Every structure is written in C-alpha cells, then in structure tokens.
Coordinates of C-alpha atoms and ligand atoms in Angstrom, one line a residue:
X1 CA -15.2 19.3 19.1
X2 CA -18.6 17.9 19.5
X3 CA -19.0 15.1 22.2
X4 CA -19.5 12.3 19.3
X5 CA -16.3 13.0 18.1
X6 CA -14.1 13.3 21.1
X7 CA -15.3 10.1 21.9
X8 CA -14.7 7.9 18.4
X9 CA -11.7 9.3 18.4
X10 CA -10.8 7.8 22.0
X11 CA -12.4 4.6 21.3
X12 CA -10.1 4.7 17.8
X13 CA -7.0 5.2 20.2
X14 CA -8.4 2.7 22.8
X15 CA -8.6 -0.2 20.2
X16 CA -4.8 1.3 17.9
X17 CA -2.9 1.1 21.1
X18 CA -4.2 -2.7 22.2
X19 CA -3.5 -3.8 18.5
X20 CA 0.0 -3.0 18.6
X21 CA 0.7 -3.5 22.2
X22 CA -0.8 -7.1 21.2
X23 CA 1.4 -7.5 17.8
X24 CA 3.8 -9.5 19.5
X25 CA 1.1 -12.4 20.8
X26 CA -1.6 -12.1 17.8
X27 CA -1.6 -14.0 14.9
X28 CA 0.3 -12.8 12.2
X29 CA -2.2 -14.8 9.6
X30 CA -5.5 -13.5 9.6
X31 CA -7.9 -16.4 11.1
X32 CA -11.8 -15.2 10.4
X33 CA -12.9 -16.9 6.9
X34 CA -14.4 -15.1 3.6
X35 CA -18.1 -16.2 5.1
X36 CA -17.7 -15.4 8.9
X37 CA -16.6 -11.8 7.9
X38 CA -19.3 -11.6 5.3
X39 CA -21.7 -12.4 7.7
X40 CA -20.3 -10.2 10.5
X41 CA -19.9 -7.1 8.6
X42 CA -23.2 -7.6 6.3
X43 CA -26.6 -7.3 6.5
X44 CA -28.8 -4.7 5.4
X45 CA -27.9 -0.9 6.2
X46 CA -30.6 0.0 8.7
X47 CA -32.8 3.4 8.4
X48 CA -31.1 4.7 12.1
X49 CA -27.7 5.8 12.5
X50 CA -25.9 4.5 15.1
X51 CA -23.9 6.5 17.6
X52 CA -19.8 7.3 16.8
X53 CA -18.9 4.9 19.5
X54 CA -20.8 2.1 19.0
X55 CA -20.0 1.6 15.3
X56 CA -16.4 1.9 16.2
X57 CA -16.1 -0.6 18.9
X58 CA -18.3 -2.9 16.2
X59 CA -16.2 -2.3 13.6
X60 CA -13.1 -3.3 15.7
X61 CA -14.8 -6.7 17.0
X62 CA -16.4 -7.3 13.5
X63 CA -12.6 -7.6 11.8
X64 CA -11.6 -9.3 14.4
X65 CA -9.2 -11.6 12.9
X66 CA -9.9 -10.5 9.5
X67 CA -6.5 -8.2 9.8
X68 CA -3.0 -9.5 8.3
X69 CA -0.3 -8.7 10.6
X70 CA 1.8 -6.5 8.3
X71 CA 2.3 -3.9 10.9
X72 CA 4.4 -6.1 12.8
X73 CA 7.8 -7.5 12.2
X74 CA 7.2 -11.4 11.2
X75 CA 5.3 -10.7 8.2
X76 CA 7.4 -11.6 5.4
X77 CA 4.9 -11.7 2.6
X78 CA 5.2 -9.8 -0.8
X79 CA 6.6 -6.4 0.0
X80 CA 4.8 -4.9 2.9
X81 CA 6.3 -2.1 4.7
X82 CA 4.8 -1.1 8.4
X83 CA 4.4 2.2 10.1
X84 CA 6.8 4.5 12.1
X85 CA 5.6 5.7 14.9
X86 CA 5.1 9.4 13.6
X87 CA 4.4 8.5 10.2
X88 CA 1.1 6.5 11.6
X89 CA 0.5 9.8 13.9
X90 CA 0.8 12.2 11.5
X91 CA -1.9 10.1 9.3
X92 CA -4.5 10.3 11.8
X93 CA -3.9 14.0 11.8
X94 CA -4.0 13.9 8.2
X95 CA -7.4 12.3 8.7
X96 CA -8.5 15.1 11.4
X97 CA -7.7 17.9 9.4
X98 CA -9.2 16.3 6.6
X99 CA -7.2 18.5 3.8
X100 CA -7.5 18.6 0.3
X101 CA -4.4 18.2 -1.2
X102 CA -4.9 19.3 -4.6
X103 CA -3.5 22.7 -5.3
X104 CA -1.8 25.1 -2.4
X105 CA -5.2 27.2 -2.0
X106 CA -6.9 24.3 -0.8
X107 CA -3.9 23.8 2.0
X108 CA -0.8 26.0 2.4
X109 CA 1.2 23.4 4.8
X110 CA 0.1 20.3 3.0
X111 CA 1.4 21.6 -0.4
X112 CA 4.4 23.5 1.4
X113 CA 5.0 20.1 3.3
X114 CA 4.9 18.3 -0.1
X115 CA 7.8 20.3 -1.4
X116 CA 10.1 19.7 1.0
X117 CA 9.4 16.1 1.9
X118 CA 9.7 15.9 -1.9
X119 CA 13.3 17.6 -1.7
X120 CA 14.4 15.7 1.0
X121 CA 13.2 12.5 -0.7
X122 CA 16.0 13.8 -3.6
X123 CA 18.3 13.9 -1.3
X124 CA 18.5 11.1 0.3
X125 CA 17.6 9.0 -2.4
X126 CA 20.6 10.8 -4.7
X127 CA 18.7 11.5 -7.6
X128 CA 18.6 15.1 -9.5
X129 CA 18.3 17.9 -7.7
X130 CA 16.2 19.7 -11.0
X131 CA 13.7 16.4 -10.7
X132 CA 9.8 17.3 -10.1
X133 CA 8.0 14.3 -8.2
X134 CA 4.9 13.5 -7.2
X135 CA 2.7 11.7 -4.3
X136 CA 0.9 8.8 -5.7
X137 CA -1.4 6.0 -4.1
X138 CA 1.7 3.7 -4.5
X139 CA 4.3 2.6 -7.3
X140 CA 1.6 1.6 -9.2
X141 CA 0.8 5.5 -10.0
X142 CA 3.8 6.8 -9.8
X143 CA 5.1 4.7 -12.8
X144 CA 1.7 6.2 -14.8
X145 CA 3.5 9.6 -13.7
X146 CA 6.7 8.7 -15.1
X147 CA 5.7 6.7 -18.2
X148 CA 3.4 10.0 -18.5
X149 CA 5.6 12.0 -18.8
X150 CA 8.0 10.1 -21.3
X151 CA 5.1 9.5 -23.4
X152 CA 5.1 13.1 -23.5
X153 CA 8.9 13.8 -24.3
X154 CA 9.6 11.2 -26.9
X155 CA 6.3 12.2 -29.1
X156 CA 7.4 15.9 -28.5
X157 CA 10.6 15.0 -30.0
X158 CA 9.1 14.0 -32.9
X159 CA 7.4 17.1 -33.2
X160 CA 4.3 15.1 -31.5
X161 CA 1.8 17.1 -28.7
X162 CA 0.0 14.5 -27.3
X163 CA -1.8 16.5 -25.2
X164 CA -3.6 18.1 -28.2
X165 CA -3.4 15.5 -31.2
X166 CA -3.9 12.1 -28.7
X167 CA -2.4 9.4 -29.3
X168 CA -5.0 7.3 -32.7
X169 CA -2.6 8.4 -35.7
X170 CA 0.3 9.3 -32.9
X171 CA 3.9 8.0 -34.5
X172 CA 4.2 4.0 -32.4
X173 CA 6.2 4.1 -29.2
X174 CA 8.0 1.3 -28.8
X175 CA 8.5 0.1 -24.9
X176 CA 11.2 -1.9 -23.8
X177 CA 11.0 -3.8 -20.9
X178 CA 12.6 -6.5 -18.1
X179 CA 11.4 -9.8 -18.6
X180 CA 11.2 -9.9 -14.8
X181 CA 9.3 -6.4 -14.5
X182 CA 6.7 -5.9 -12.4
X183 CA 2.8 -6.0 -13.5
X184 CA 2.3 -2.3 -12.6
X185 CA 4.3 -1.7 -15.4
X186 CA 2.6 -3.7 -18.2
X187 CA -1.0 -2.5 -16.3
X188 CA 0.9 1.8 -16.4
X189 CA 1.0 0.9 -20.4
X190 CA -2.4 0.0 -20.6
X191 CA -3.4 2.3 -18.9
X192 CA -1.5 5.0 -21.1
X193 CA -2.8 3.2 -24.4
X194 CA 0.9 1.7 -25.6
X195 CA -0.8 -1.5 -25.9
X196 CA 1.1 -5.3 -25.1
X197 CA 1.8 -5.6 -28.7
X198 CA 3.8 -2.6 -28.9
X199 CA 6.1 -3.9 -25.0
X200 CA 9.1 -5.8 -26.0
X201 CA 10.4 -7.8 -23.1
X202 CA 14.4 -8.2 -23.0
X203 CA 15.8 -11.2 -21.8
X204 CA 17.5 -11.4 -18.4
X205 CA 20.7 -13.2 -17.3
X206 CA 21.1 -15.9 -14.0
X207 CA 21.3 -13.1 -11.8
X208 CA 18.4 -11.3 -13.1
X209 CA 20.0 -8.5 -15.1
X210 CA 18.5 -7.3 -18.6
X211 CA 21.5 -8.4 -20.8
X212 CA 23.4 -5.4 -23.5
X213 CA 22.9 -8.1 -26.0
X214 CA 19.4 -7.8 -24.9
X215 CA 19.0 -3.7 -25.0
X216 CA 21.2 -3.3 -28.0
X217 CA 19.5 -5.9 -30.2
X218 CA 15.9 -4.1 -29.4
X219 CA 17.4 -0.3 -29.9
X220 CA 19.1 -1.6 -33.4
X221 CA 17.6 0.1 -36.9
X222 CA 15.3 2.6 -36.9
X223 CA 14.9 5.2 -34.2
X224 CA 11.0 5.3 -33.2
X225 CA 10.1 7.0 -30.2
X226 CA 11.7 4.5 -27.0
X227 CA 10.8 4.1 -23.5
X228 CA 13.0 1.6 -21.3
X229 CA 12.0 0.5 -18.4
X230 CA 14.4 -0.7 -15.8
X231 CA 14.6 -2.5 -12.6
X232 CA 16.1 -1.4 -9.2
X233 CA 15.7 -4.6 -7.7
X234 CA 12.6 -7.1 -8.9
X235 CA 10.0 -8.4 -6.7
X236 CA 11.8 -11.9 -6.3
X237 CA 15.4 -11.7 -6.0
X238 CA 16.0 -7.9 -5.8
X239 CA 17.7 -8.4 -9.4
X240 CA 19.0 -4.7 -10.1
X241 CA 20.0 -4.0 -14.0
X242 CA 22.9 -2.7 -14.9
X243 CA 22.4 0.9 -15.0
X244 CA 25.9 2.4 -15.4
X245 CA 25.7 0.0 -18.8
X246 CA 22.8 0.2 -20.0
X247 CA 21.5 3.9 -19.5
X248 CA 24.3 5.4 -21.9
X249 CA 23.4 2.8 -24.6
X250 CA 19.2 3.5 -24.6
X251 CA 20.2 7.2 -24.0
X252 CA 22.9 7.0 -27.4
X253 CA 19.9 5.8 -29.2
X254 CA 17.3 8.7 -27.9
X255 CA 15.0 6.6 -25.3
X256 CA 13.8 7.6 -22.0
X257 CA 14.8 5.3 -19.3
X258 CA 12.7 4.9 -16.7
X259 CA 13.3 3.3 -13.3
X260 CA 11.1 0.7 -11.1
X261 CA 12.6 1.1 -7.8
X262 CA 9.4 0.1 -5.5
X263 CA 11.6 -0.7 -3.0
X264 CA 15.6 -1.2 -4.2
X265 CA 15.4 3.0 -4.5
X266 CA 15.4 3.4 -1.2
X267 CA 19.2 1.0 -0.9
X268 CA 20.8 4.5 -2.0
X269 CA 20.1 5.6 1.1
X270 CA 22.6 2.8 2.4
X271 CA 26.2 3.3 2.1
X272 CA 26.8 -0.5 2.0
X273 CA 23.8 -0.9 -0.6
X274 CA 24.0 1.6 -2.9
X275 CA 26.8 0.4 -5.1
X276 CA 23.9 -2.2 -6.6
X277 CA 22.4 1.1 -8.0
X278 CA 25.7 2.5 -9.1
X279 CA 24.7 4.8 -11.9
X280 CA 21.1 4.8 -11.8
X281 CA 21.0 8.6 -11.3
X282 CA 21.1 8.8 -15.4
X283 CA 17.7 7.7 -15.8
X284 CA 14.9 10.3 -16.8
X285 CA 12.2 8.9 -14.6
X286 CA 11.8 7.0 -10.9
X287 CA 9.1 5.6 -9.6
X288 CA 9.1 4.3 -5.8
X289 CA 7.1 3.6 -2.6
X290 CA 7.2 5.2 0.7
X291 CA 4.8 2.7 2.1
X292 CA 7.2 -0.1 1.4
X293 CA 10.9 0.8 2.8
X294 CA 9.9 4.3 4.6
X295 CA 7.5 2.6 6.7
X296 CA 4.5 5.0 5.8
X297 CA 1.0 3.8 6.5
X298 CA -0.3 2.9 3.0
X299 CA -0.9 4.7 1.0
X300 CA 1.9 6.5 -0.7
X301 CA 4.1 6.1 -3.8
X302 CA 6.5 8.8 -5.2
X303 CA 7.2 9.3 -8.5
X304 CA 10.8 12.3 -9.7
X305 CA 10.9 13.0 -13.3
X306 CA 14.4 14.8 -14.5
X307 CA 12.5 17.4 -16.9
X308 CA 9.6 19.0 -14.8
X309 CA 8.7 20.6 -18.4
X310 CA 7.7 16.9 -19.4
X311 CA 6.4 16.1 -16.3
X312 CA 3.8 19.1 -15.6
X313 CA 2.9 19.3 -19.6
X314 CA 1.4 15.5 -19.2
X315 CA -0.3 16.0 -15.7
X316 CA -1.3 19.7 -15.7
X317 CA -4.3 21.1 -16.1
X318 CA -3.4 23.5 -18.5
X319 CA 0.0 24.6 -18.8
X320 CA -1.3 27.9 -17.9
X321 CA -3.0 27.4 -14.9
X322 CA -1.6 28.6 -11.8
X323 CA -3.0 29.4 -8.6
X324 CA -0.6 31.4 -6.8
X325 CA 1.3 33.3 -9.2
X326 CA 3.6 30.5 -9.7
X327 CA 5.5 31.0 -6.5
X328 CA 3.3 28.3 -4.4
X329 CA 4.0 24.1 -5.5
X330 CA 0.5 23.2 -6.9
X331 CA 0.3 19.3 -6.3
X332 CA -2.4 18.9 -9.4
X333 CA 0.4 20.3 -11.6
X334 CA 2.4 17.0 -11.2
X335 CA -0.2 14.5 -9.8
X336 CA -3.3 12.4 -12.1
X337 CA -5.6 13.3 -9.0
X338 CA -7.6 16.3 -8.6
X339 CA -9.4 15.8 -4.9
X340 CA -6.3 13.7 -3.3
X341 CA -5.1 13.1 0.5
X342 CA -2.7 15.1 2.1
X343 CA 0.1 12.0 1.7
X344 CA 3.4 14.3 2.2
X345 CA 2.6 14.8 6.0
X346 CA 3.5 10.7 6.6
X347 CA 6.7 10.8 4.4
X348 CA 7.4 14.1 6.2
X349 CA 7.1 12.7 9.7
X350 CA 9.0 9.5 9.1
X351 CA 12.1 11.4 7.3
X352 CA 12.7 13.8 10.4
X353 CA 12.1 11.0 13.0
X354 CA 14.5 8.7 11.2
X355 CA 16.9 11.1 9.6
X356 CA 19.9 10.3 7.4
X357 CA 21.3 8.0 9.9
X358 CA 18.1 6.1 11.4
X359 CA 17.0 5.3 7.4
X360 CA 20.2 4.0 6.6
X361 CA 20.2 1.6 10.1
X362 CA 16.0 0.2 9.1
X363 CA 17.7 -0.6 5.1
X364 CA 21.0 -2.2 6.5
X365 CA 18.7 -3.7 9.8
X366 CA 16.0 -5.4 7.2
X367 CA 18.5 -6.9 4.8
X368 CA 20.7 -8.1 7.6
X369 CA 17.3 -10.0 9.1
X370 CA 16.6 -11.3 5.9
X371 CA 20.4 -12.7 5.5
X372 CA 19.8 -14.3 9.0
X373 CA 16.1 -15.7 8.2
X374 CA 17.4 -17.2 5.0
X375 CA 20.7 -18.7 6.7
X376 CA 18.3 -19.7 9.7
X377 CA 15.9 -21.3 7.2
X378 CA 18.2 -22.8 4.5
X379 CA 20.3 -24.9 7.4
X380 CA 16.8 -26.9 8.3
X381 CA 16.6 -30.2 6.6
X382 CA 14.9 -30.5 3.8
X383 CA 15.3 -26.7 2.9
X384 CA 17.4 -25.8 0.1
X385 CA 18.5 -21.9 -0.6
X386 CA 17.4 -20.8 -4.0
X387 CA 18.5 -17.1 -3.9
X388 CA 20.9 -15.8 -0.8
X389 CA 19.9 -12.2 -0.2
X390 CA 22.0 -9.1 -1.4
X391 CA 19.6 -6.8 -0.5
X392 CA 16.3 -7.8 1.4
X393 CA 14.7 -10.3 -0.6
X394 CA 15.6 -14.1 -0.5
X395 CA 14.1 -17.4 -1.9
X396 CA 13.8 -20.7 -0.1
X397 CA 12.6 -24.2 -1.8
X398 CA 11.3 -27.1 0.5
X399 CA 12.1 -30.8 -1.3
X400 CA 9.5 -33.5 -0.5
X401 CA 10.6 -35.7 2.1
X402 CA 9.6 -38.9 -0.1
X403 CA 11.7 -41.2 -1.9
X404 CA 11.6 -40.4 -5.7
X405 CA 9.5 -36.7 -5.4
X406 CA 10.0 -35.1 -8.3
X407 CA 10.1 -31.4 -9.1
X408 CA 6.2 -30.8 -8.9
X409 CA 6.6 -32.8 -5.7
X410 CA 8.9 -30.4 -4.4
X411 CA 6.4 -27.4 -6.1
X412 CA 3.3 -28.9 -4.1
X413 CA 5.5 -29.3 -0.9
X414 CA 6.9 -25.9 -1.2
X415 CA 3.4 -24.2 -1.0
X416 CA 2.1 -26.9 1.5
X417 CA 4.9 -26.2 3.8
X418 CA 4.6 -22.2 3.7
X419 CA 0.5 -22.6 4.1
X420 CA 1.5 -24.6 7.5
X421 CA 3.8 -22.0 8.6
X422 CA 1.5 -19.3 8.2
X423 CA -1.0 -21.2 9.7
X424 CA 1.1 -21.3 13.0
X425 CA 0.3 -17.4 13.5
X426 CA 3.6 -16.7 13.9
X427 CA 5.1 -15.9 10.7
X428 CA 3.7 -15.3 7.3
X429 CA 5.3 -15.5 4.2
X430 CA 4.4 -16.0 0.5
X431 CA 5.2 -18.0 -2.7
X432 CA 6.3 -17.2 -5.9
X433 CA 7.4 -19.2 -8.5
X434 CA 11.2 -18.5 -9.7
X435 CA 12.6 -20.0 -12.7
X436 CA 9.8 -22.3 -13.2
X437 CA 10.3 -23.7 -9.7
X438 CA 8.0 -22.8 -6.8
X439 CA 9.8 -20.8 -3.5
X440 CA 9.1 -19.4 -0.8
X441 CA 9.8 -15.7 -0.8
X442 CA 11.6 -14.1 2.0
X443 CA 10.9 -10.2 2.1
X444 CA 12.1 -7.6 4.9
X445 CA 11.1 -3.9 4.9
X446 CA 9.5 -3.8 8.3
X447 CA 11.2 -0.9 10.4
X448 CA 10.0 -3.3 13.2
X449 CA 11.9 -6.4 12.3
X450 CA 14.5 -7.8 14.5
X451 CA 16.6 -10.9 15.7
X452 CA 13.8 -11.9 17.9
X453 CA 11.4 -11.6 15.1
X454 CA 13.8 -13.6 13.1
X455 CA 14.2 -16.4 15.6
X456 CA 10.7 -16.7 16.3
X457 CA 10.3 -17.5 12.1
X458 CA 13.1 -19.7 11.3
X459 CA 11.3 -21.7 14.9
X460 CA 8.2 -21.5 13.2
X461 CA 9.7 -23.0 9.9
X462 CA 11.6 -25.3 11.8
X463 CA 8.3 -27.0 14.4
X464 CA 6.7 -27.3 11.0
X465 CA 9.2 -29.6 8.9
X466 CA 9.8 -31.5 11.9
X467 CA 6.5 -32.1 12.1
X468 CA 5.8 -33.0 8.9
Ligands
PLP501 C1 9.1 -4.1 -7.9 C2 7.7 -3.6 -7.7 N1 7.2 -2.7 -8.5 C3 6.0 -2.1 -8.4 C4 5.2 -2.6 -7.3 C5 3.8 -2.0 -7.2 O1 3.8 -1.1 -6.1 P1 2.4 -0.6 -5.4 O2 1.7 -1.8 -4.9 O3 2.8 0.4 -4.4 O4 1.6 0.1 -6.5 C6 5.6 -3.5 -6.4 C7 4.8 -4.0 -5.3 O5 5.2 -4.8 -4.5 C8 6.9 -4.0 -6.6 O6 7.5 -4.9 -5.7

C-alpha cells in the first residue's frame, strides 16, 4: 500500500468514526446553505494536485453541515434507511477492492456473493424459489428490470420479439396502475417507451387499496398485452393492495402483475406483518430496496422476476453469450449496467449479521417506533392523527391555533410547524400532501431507531407547538 493511501484511508476512518460517535449531539437537519457550500466547495480546479490527506480532511470540513442526518435514528423523512454496521464495512471494502461487477470473469466472489445474497433475499422475503433477481441502484431500477422483462413476456405472447422488431409498430401494451403508485413507476414506463397515454390509473378505496371494481373494469373486452402494477405498501400510508384478490383476476385475463414493494417487501420477513402481503407471492415480478429496510449504505435496489427466460432475454447481451460455460451467475445477464459496483457484498454482510431473527426484530422495532411517535405526536394539542400506522409509516396534521383557520390554514401551518421542528436539529421529518390535505409524514426504517430516539422527537414536536 503506498504511504498516500494508508493514510487517506486513516484520515477517512478518523473523520467516519467522529460522525457517528457524534450522531446522537449533531443536527439531524443539515445547517450550511446552497451559497456557503457553493462557495466552500467551488472555485477553480487548480493545475497541482493536492496530497491524499489534505483533500480528505478538506472535504470533511467543506460539508461540514451540508450532511442530512439519515444515518441516525431521528430522521423521519421520506423513506431513508441507515447502515448496519457490516453492511457500511463491507462497502468501504467494496470500495478498496474496487471490483467490477459485471460478469463473474471480472470478480469470482462478487458474482458468487451475488448469487447467494440473491437466494437468501428469496428466502427471507418468501418469494419463488425459480425467481432470477437482480442488484440495481435502487427501486427505481429494479422496477425497469421487472417492467423489462414483462414487456418482454406479454409481446412474446403475442408472438412479439421485442428484442429484434422494437417496439414502433409493436402491438400497444396497456399498463395498469395504482392511483397512489409511486413516480419510479410512471418515470420505469417512460423510460421503457409505454408512454402516459397508454398508463391507466385504477382508482383506490379509503384505505388505499386499488378496488376489483377498479381492476376488473380496466381488464374488461379485449385482451391486449397487460401489465399491472401493484403496491406493497405506498409511500404515504403503507396502503398494500389486495393481492390474494386481485392477482388471480389480472392473471385470468393474461397480464403480468408486477409488484412495488420499496419497502413493505421486506414486512414478509415479519411474522406479525406479513399477513398485509398475504398472497403477494403470485405476482410475476418484485421490485424492492435494500438501502431502505436492510439498512444498506445506498445504493442498492433488488429486483426477482418468476421466469428467468423473460428476465435474461430483456437484459442480456445476447442470449448466447456466456462467459463461463454457463455454470458461473453472470450479473450483466440480469442487470441494465455493464461496468456496475460490486452491490451484493452490503446486502451480504447485513443478512448474516442480522439473520432471520435480528431482521424480523429492526421490521417489528421500526413500526413499533413509528406507532409510539405517532401516539406521542397525535396526543399534543393541536395535532390531529391522519393515518395510525399498520406498518411503519404514519401521517400527522397540525390545525392552526386561530379562531376560524380554515383548511389551507391548517395546510400552511402543517408545513410551518414541521420546517420549525426540523429546524430544532433534532428531528427531521417531511410533508406530503394526503387526500388533498397537507401532513406530516412519519417514516421508520432506521435499524438505529429507538424509544429514546422516539422521545427525543415527539419533545422536539412538543417545545415547538408550545412555542408557537
Ligand atoms: C413506494 C416506493 N417505490 C419506489 C421508490 C423509489 O425507490 P428508489 O429511490 O430506491 O429508486 C420509493 C422511494 O422512496 C418508494 O417509497
């Protein structure tokens, strides 16, 4: 190891260990503005290099307060998992062997490790043990994997190759979707050339549940080539569909269902959870994150298709092409990435350290905080509970204090109130607007968050109403 090196990679250790021993006293909002870290980080490159050290100590005291405090456990904001302790180690190996991840050839343990952190992912997620999968930046990718790969299927079963003819005289696919889906799935169909026109959005219930009415009225008359797409659990309330329902009636008319399970996926692994996604085993395709409820430094999203054929037809690089007489996993077989990071090693390192038993305690330990933080929070005056938790997310509304506010009162007060929270430093959270009303959104996936983390917040919440 040449001096320069040893020595970065000391400073880098120097600097990781006093951020997280100092998680518990920083800020959890970020406190430098737009301008002061333009002006700290910019300027004009300069003709000398600088020496290893140096530009990391800079680095750190040039962010300074430019860094959200997601790796701790008071950040409550959008759905923002943290990092195991041997998931975040096995990343900066990642980083220091500096792998190519793209076929086996290029790294035996990095595709090997793929395979079985892939398997084990199956497992404990209960989904078909004849599914491929594949590591993606995030859920983002993976749902272009799975929407992939059922753009392949249904046009093959229409005697179709999209691989060879494309898609300009292609017969229409028609995409059915949850009117509370996620924008990764309308941006996957763009991306895969469906086009908006051709999404049909299927109207949701109180709880949040694509209706049959809904599905069956879309699948009526003729049968074009069909993708659903269906939620386990939506960004808001957690709102899971109805699988056992409604996979059997899009499968009776031919679709392919696929599955957003960003986060709710990972509730199978809870035996007091996974009833919500009784039945969701039927689907043809899953798409989820393990930087979200794993706790795997970002990034990394997974994506299982149930027929591999489908699957490695839309991502290979020729159907033909193997590198290891088909014995060895290539990763560029199921993955859009050619040159891609070695993301299995994270997922591999936070399944053994947690195991069976440890994942099931972080699922049931986050949605009993965020029970607690919404029980905590609702109780305060002048906060009313718009959505209890049944899982880990929750929704809170904060009504203006003044005689005769009306509902935009309570919208503008709502925002104001979680902008003075976060302001405090010690917990952060996010709005969203739910049911035309505006809330704020209560979120746990932190393998980090606990009761004290939980008191500290709803005290937070609390100092600012009163306050106010
Ligand atoms: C329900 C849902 N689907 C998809 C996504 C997109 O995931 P990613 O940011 O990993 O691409 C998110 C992100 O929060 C989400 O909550």
């Amino acid at each position: 190891m040449t001096n320069s090196t040893q020595r970065a990679l000391k400073r880098a250790l120097h600097h990781a260990e006093a951020y997280l021993a100092g998680l518990e006293g920083r800020s959890v909002a970020t406190t430098a503005s737009l301008e002061e870290l333009r002006a700290r980080l910019g300027g004009e490159l300069g003709r000398q290099g600088l020496d290893s050290v140096q530009v990391i100590d800079e680095l750190v005291a040039a962010t300074e307060g430019g860094i959200l405090g997601s790796a701790g456990g008071r950040f409550f904001a959008w759905v923002i998992g943290g990092a195991l302790p041997s998931a975040l180690a096995a990343d900066w190996l990642v980083s220091t062997w500096d792998q190519n991840a793209a076929v086996f050839a290029c790294s035996p343990a990095a595709a090997v490790v793929e395979e079985v952190a892939g398997r084990w992912l199956k497992d404990v997620l209960d989904l078909p043990v004849e599914a491929s999968f594949a590591f993606t930046t995030g859920c983002q990718l993976a749902h272009f994997v799975g929407l992939a790969s059922a753009r392949h299927a249904v046009l093959r079963d229409v005697d179709w190759d999209v691989n060879e003819a494309g898609l300009f005289s292609a017969p229409p696919i028609r995409v059915l979707v949850s009117q509370h889906r996620h924008g990764s799935i309308d941006r996957a169909c763009r991306f895969l050339g469906f086009g908006s026109r051709n999404l049909t959005a299927l109207d949701v219930d109180a709880a949040g549940q694509v209706t049959t009415r809904a599905l069956e009225n879309a699948l009526a008359g003729d049968r074009a080539p069909t993708i659903v797409v269906l939620d386990a659990a939506d960004l808001n309330i957690a709102a899971f569909d109805s699988f056992e329902t409604l996979i059997p009636i899009a499968k009776a008319a031919g679709a392919w269902v696929h599955v957003d399970g960003a986060f709710g996926l990972f509730a199978r692994a809870s035996r007091s959870r996974r009833r919500l996604l009784a039945g969701v085993e039927k689907a043809d395709s899953w798409a989820t994150d393990a930087h979200k409820w794993l706790n795997v430094p970002f990034d990394c999203g997974v994506a299982f298709v149930r027929d591999p054929e489908a699957h490695r037809a839309a991502m290979t690089l020729s159907v033909d092409y193997l590198a290891t007489d088909g014995l060895a996993r290539d990763q560029m077989d199921w993955n859009p990435e050619w040159s891609r990071r070695a993301r299995g090693f994270g997922v591999y390192a936070a399944l053994r350290e947690l195991g069976r038993d440890g994942l099931e305690q972080v699922i049931d330990r986050c949605c009993e905080c965020a029970e607690a933080l919404v029980t905590g929070i609702g109780a305060l005056p002048g906060a009313e509970v718009l959505w209890r938790p049944h899982l880990n997310q929750g929704l809170i509304r904060f009504l203006d204090p003044r005689p005769g506010a009306r509902e935009a009162d309570h919208d503008a007060w709502t925002d104001a109130v979680i902008e003075r929270v976060n302001a405090t430093g010690e917990a952060f959270f996010s709005g969203t607007t739910w049911q035309g009303r505006r809330a704020m959104r209560v979120s746990v996936v932190n393998w980090r968050t606990g009761p004290d983390d939980v008191s500290r917040a709803v005290a937070a919440v609390e100092a600012v109403l009163q306050d106010s």
